[in-house]
mmCIF file of C-alpha atoms in Angstrom:
data_model
loop_
_atom_site.group_PDB
_atom_site.id
_atom_site.type_symbol
_atom_site.label_atom_id
_atom_site.label_comp_id
_atom_site.label_asym_id
_atom_site.label_seq_id
_atom_site.Cartn_x
_atom_site.Cartn_y
_atom_site.Cartn_z
ATOM 1 C CA GLN A 1 -73.073 85.734 -11.814
ATOM 2 C CA VAL A 2 -71.748 89.347 -11.815
ATOM 3 C CA GLN A 3 -70.061 90.351 -8.582
ATOM 4 C CA LEU A 4 -68.643 93.562 -7.489
ATOM 5 C CA VAL A 5 -66.609 93.129 -4.321
ATOM 6 C CA GLN A 6 -65.403 96.381 -2.606
ATOM 7 C CA SER A 7 -62.558 96.874 -0.079
ATOM 8 C CA GLY A 8 -63.303 97.450 3.416
ATOM 9 C CA GLY A 9 -64.332 100.375 5.602
ATOM 10 C CA GLU A 10 -61.861 103.300 6.056
ATOM 11 C CA VAL A 11 -61.555 106.097 8.748
ATOM 12 C CA LYS A 12 -59.465 109.035 7.562
ATOM 13 C CA LYS A 13 -58.459 112.468 9.073
ATOM 14 C CA PRO A 14 -59.181 115.569 7.177
ATOM 15 C CA GLY A 15 -56.727 116.288 4.466
ATOM 16 C CA ALA A 16 -55.807 112.713 3.901
ATOM 17 C CA SER A 17 -56.617 110.528 0.938
ATOM 18 C CA VAL A 18 -58.551 107.343 0.626
ATOM 19 C CA LYS A 19 -58.466 104.636 -1.977
ATOM 20 C CA VAL A 20 -61.370 102.161 -2.529
ATOM 21 C CA SER A 21 -61.038 99.352 -4.710
ATOM 22 C CA CYS A 22 -63.628 97.235 -6.440
ATOM 23 C CA ARG A 23 -62.982 93.716 -7.844
ATOM 24 C CA ALA A 24 -65.146 92.681 -10.631
ATOM 25 C CA SER A 25 -65.979 88.938 -11.579
ATOM 26 C CA GLY A 26 -68.540 86.992 -13.664
ATOM 27 C CA TYR A 27 -68.249 88.893 -16.941
ATOM 28 C CA ILE A 28 -65.659 90.019 -19.334
ATOM 29 C CA PHE A 29 -63.965 92.824 -17.395
ATOM 30 C CA THR A 30 -63.244 95.246 -20.159
ATOM 31 C CA THR A 31 -66.727 95.015 -21.638
ATOM 32 C CA TYR A 32 -68.588 97.456 -19.300
ATOM 33 C CA ASP A 33 -67.840 100.688 -17.668
ATOM 34 C CA ILE A 34 -67.620 101.374 -14.064
ATOM 35 C CA ASN A 35 -69.155 104.134 -12.151
ATOM 36 C CA TRP A 36 -68.758 105.404 -8.854
ATOM 37 C CA VAL A 37 -71.746 106.896 -6.787
ATOM 38 C CA ARG A 38 -71.609 107.951 -3.075
ATOM 39 C CA GLN A 39 -74.316 108.468 -0.364
ATOM 40 C CA ALA A 40 -73.571 110.632 2.684
ATOM 41 C CA PRO A 41 -75.536 109.446 5.913
ATOM 42 C CA GLY A 42 -79.039 110.067 5.529
ATOM 43 C CA GLN A 43 -78.807 111.675 2.115
ATOM 44 C CA GLY A 44 -79.434 110.745 -1.568
ATOM 45 C CA LEU A 45 -77.253 109.292 -4.262
ATOM 46 C CA GLU A 46 -74.428 111.395 -5.636
ATOM 47 C CA TRP A 47 -72.851 110.255 -9.043
ATOM 48 C CA MET A 48 -69.082 110.853 -8.955
ATOM 49 C CA GLY A 49 -67.751 109.358 -12.160
ATOM 50 C CA TRP A 50 -66.741 106.798 -14.696
ATOM 51 C CA ILE A 51 -64.056 104.625 -16.020
ATOM 52 C CA SER A 52 -63.783 102.416 -18.970
ATOM 53 C CA PRO A 53 -61.668 99.334 -18.291
ATOM 54 C CA TYR A 54 -61.240 98.915 -21.904
ATOM 55 C CA SER A 55 -59.982 102.306 -22.783
ATOM 56 C CA HIS A 56 -58.968 103.746 -19.424
ATOM 57 C CA ASN A 57 -60.967 106.862 -20.241
ATOM 58 C CA THR A 58 -62.561 108.513 -17.424
ATOM 59 C CA GLY A 59 -65.147 111.368 -16.457
ATOM 60 C CA TYR A 60 -65.652 113.008 -13.329
ATOM 61 C CA ALA A 61 -68.320 115.117 -11.549
ATOM 62 C CA GLN A 62 -67.211 118.677 -11.355
ATOM 63 C CA LYS A 63 -67.655 118.576 -7.613
ATOM 64 C CA VAL A 64 -64.801 116.180 -7.094
ATOM 65 C CA GLN A 65 -63.060 116.306 -10.324
ATOM 66 C CA ASP A 66 -59.874 118.131 -8.811
ATOM 67 C CA ARG A 67 -59.588 115.598 -6.105
ATOM 68 C CA VAL A 68 -60.583 112.198 -7.499
ATOM 69 C CA THR A 69 -58.695 109.621 -9.757
ATOM 70 C CA MET A 70 -60.281 106.402 -11.088
ATOM 71 C CA THR A 71 -58.016 103.539 -12.260
ATOM 72 C CA THR A 72 -58.235 100.199 -13.388
ATOM 73 C CA ASP A 73 -56.163 97.073 -13.421
ATOM 74 C CA THR A 74 -57.229 94.686 -16.193
ATOM 75 C CA ALA A 75 -54.898 91.835 -14.749
ATOM 76 C CA THR A 76 -56.770 91.772 -11.519
ATOM 77 C CA SER A 77 -60.304 92.964 -12.914
ATOM 78 C CA THR A 78 -60.083 95.720 -10.296
ATOM 79 C CA VAL A 79 -61.360 99.304 -10.438
ATOM 80 C CA SER A 80 -60.045 101.801 -7.758
ATOM 81 C CA MET A 81 -61.276 105.250 -6.731
ATOM 82 C CA GLU A 82 -58.866 107.617 -4.949
ATOM 83 C CA LEU A 83 -60.238 110.650 -3.282
ATOM 84 C CA ARG A 84 -57.838 113.216 -1.872
ATOM 85 C CA SER A 85 -57.980 116.166 0.422
ATOM 86 C CA LEU A 86 -60.796 114.701 2.281
ATOM 87 C CA THR A 87 -63.054 116.881 4.287
ATOM 88 C CA TYR A 88 -66.104 115.748 6.669
ATOM 89 C CA ASP A 89 -68.266 116.103 3.765
ATOM 90 C CA ASP A 90 -66.612 113.307 2.126
ATOM 91 C CA THR A 91 -67.991 110.855 4.911
ATOM 92 C CA ALA A 92 -70.348 108.559 2.858
ATOM 93 C CA VAL A 93 -70.884 105.067 1.626
ATOM 94 C CA TYR A 94 -69.127 104.724 -1.666
ATOM 95 C CA TYR A 95 -70.357 102.264 -4.309
ATOM 96 C CA CYS A 96 -68.859 100.905 -7.594
ATOM 97 C CA VAL A 97 -71.638 100.086 -10.019
ATOM 98 C CA ARG A 98 -71.333 98.424 -13.466
ATOM 99 C CA VAL A 99 -73.297 100.028 -16.237
ATOM 100 C CA THR A 100 -75.518 97.965 -18.520
ATOM 101 C CA GLY A 101 -76.517 98.936 -21.849
ATOM 102 C CA ASP A 102 -74.942 100.901 -24.773
ATOM 103 C CA TYR A 103 -75.732 104.368 -25.915
ATOM 104 C CA PRO A 104 -77.963 105.398 -27.905
ATOM 105 C CA ALA A 105 -80.027 102.574 -25.839
ATOM 106 C CA PRO A 106 -80.630 103.587 -22.309
ATOM 107 C CA GLN A 107 -77.938 102.791 -19.903
ATOM 108 C CA TYR A 108 -78.465 101.818 -16.269
ATOM 109 C CA PHE A 109 -76.989 100.573 -12.959
ATOM 110 C CA GLN A 110 -77.932 96.960 -12.651
ATOM 111 C CA HIS A 111 -75.053 95.603 -10.613
ATOM 112 C CA TRP A 112 -73.683 97.372 -7.527
ATOM 113 C CA GLY A 113 -70.691 96.732 -5.036
ATOM 114 C CA GLN A 114 -71.671 96.110 -1.502
ATOM 115 C CA GLY A 115 -70.549 99.623 -0.699
ATOM 116 C CA THR A 116 -67.447 101.014 1.376
ATOM 117 C CA LEU A 117 -67.989 103.409 4.467
ATOM 118 C CA VAL A 118 -65.521 106.028 4.379
ATOM 119 C CA THR A 119 -65.434 108.155 7.599
ATOM 120 C CA VAL A 120 -63.626 111.370 7.884
ATOM 121 C CA SER A 121 -63.004 112.129 11.463
ATOM 122 C CA SER A 122 -60.326 113.976 13.358
ATOM 123 C CA ASP B 1 -76.092 119.555 -16.533
ATOM 124 C CA ILE B 2 -79.621 117.996 -16.414
ATOM 125 C CA GLN B 3 -81.296 118.754 -13.019
ATOM 126 C CA MET B 4 -83.757 116.032 -11.863
ATOM 127 C CA THR B 5 -86.527 117.254 -9.750
ATOM 128 C CA GLN B 6 -88.144 114.426 -7.995
ATOM 129 C CA SER B 7 -91.583 114.943 -6.175
ATOM 130 C CA PRO B 8 -92.872 114.450 -3.583
ATOM 131 C CA SER B 9 -89.843 114.064 -1.234
ATOM 132 C CA SER B 10 -92.031 111.885 0.877
ATOM 133 C CA LEU B 11 -95.470 110.580 0.807
ATOM 134 C CA SER B 12 -97.672 108.684 3.312
ATOM 135 C CA ALA B 13 -99.844 105.839 2.063
ATOM 136 C CA SER B 14 -101.456 102.518 3.279
ATOM 137 C CA VAL B 15 -101.029 98.936 2.210
ATOM 138 C CA GLY B 16 -103.021 98.476 -0.954
ATOM 139 C CA ASP B 17 -102.850 101.913 -2.201
ATOM 140 C CA ARG B 18 -101.763 103.065 -5.554
ATOM 141 C CA VAL B 19 -99.030 105.693 -5.600
ATOM 142 C CA SER B 20 -97.296 107.588 -8.037
ATOM 143 C CA ILE B 21 -93.681 109.524 -7.757
ATOM 144 C CA THR B 22 -92.919 111.854 -10.408
ATOM 145 C CA CYS B 23 -89.478 113.097 -11.971
ATOM 146 C CA ARG B 24 -88.998 115.979 -13.990
ATOM 147 C CA ALA B 25 -85.778 116.777 -16.062
ATOM 148 C CA SER B 26 -84.545 120.225 -16.737
ATOM 149 C CA GLN B 27 -84.183 119.294 -20.578
ATOM 150 C CA SER B 28 -85.563 116.514 -22.784
ATOM 151 C CA MET B 29 -83.917 113.339 -22.251
ATOM 152 C CA SER B 30 -85.762 110.778 -24.502
ATOM 153 C CA ASN B 31 -86.391 107.516 -22.268
ATOM 154 C CA HIS B 32 -83.099 107.457 -20.658
ATOM 155 C CA LEU B 33 -84.590 107.534 -17.167
ATOM 156 C CA ASN B 34 -84.211 104.775 -14.455
ATOM 157 C CA TRP B 35 -85.780 104.142 -11.095
ATOM 158 C CA TYR B 36 -84.236 102.584 -8.157
ATOM 159 C CA GLN B 37 -85.400 101.254 -4.825
ATOM 160 C CA GLN B 38 -83.317 101.587 -1.432
ATOM 161 C CA ARG B 39 -84.101 99.904 1.666
ATOM 162 C CA PRO B 40 -82.303 101.308 4.686
ATOM 163 C CA GLY B 41 -78.869 100.035 4.988
ATOM 164 C CA GLU B 42 -79.070 98.468 1.650
ATOM 165 C CA VAL B 43 -77.582 98.660 -1.775
ATOM 166 C CA PRO B 44 -80.097 100.507 -4.266
ATOM 167 C CA LYS B 45 -81.895 98.100 -6.510
ATOM 168 C CA LEU B 46 -82.843 98.911 -10.062
ATOM 169 C CA LEU B 47 -86.602 98.752 -10.532
ATOM 170 C CA ILE B 48 -87.113 100.221 -14.027
ATOM 171 C CA TYR B 49 -84.780 101.384 -16.905
ATOM 172 C CA GLY B 50 -85.388 102.917 -20.089
ATOM 173 C CA ALA B 51 -88.430 104.875 -18.359
ATOM 174 C CA SER B 52 -90.774 101.938 -18.633
ATOM 175 C CA THR B 53 -88.882 98.538 -18.902
ATOM 176 C CA LEU B 54 -89.424 96.501 -15.767
ATOM 177 C CA GLN B 55 -86.141 94.854 -14.449
ATOM 178 C CA SER B 56 -86.151 91.089 -14.357
ATOM 179 C CA GLY B 57 -87.588 89.827 -10.967
ATOM 180 C CA VAL B 58 -89.184 93.064 -10.051
ATOM 181 C CA PRO B 59 -93.034 92.728 -9.089
ATOM 182 C CA PRO B 60 -95.494 93.883 -11.905
ATOM 183 C CA ARG B 61 -97.146 96.146 -9.464
ATOM 184 C CA PHE B 62 -94.148 98.656 -10.325
ATOM 185 C CA SER B 63 -94.577 100.509 -13.630
ATOM 186 C CA GLY B 64 -92.744 103.468 -15.136
ATOM 187 C CA SER B 65 -93.880 105.880 -17.927
ATOM 188 C CA GLY B 66 -93.007 109.146 -19.505
ATOM 189 C CA SER B 67 -90.642 110.531 -22.118
ATOM 190 C CA GLY B 68 -88.968 113.685 -22.769
ATOM 191 C CA THR B 69 -88.861 115.626 -19.489
ATOM 192 C CA ASP B 70 -91.674 114.173 -17.392
ATOM 193 C CA PHE B 71 -91.464 110.517 -15.906
ATOM 194 C CA THR B 72 -93.519 108.655 -13.347
ATOM 195 C CA LEU B 73 -93.152 105.697 -11.142
ATOM 196 C CA THR B 74 -96.373 104.040 -10.065
ATOM 197 C CA ILE B 75 -96.760 101.386 -7.486
ATOM 198 C CA ASP B 76 -100.172 99.430 -7.641
ATOM 199 C CA SER B 77 -101.319 98.127 -4.430
ATOM 200 C CA LEU B 78 -98.434 99.008 -1.946
ATOM 201 C CA GLN B 79 -97.115 95.985 -0.136
ATOM 202 C CA PRO B 80 -95.483 96.431 3.197
ATOM 203 C CA GLU B 81 -91.931 95.980 1.695
ATOM 204 C CA ASP B 82 -92.490 98.905 -0.592
ATOM 205 C CA PHE B 83 -92.192 101.370 2.088
ATOM 206 C CA VAL B 84 -88.812 102.489 1.401
ATOM 207 C CA THR B 85 -86.998 105.256 -0.525
ATOM 208 C CA TYR B 86 -87.035 105.574 -4.419
ATOM 209 C CA TYR B 87 -84.759 107.363 -6.795
ATOM 210 C CA CYS B 88 -84.835 108.424 -10.357
ATOM 211 C CA GLN B 89 -81.735 108.852 -12.642
ATOM 212 C CA GLN B 90 -80.992 110.122 -15.911
ATOM 213 C CA THR B 91 -78.400 108.574 -17.867
ATOM 214 C CA TYR B 92 -78.959 110.749 -21.103
ATOM 215 C CA SER B 93 -75.918 113.031 -20.724
ATOM 216 C CA MET B 94 -72.963 113.243 -18.292
ATOM 217 C CA PRO B 95 -72.953 114.163 -15.453
ATOM 218 C CA TRP B 96 -75.556 111.355 -14.598
ATOM 219 C CA THR B 97 -77.716 112.748 -12.024
ATOM 220 C CA PHE B 98 -80.195 111.190 -9.610
ATOM 221 C CA GLY B 99 -83.365 112.754 -8.032
ATOM 222 C CA GLN B 100 -83.399 113.713 -4.558
ATOM 223 C CA GLY B 101 -85.299 110.687 -3.389
ATOM 224 C CA THR B 102 -88.839 109.983 -2.324
ATOM 225 C CA ARG B 103 -89.394 108.333 0.821
ATOM 226 C CA VAL B 104 -92.886 106.172 1.207
ATOM 227 C CA GLU B 105 -94.043 106.018 4.564
ATOM 228 C CA MET B 106 -96.817 103.958 6.154
ATOM 229 C CA LYS B 107 -99.758 106.086 7.150
#
């Protein structure tokens, strides 16, 4: 079965960087894009960006595009998301999500990682 | 960017009620609309994709409809476990965006 296993929670100071990893299993890693979604405490879901493990192409939300880098390691079936220059507003649970479906058919988030809490605190 | 306006932001209902949640897109997006359910402290769960296709394993009391800019999630006969939060999401064009969420509360 499809599994996305994320790295553990992190506590970072303002201005620092954090890197969250997501190891995929149960399917051919390069076949499906991985997206990242975050959720601040008590808030809604916010899409951050995507990466293709096949082409290594990426796309980022404008809000974080200057501070985020998504990478993929096909040898370990792992996707990573690094966020730099952290502020208190970056405190959130970060999810990696595997896309299902191929455009022009609808695409959707069927498989989610368990989430990684990143806390920004001085 | 496509803006998703979800309404209401919260609603109160009773077990057995029929409720509807609406999502309106700022531009036409065919049927590229998904609905998720999230319980407190849990990972979001896919309920419906492509506006109206029920994800495998989701109870048939959940249904989705709509196309273009207006979409609806309907829950027939609310069950106790349905009193949680629901999100719509468009995957028609990047950046993919979510609605603000609707919290279904017990009356």
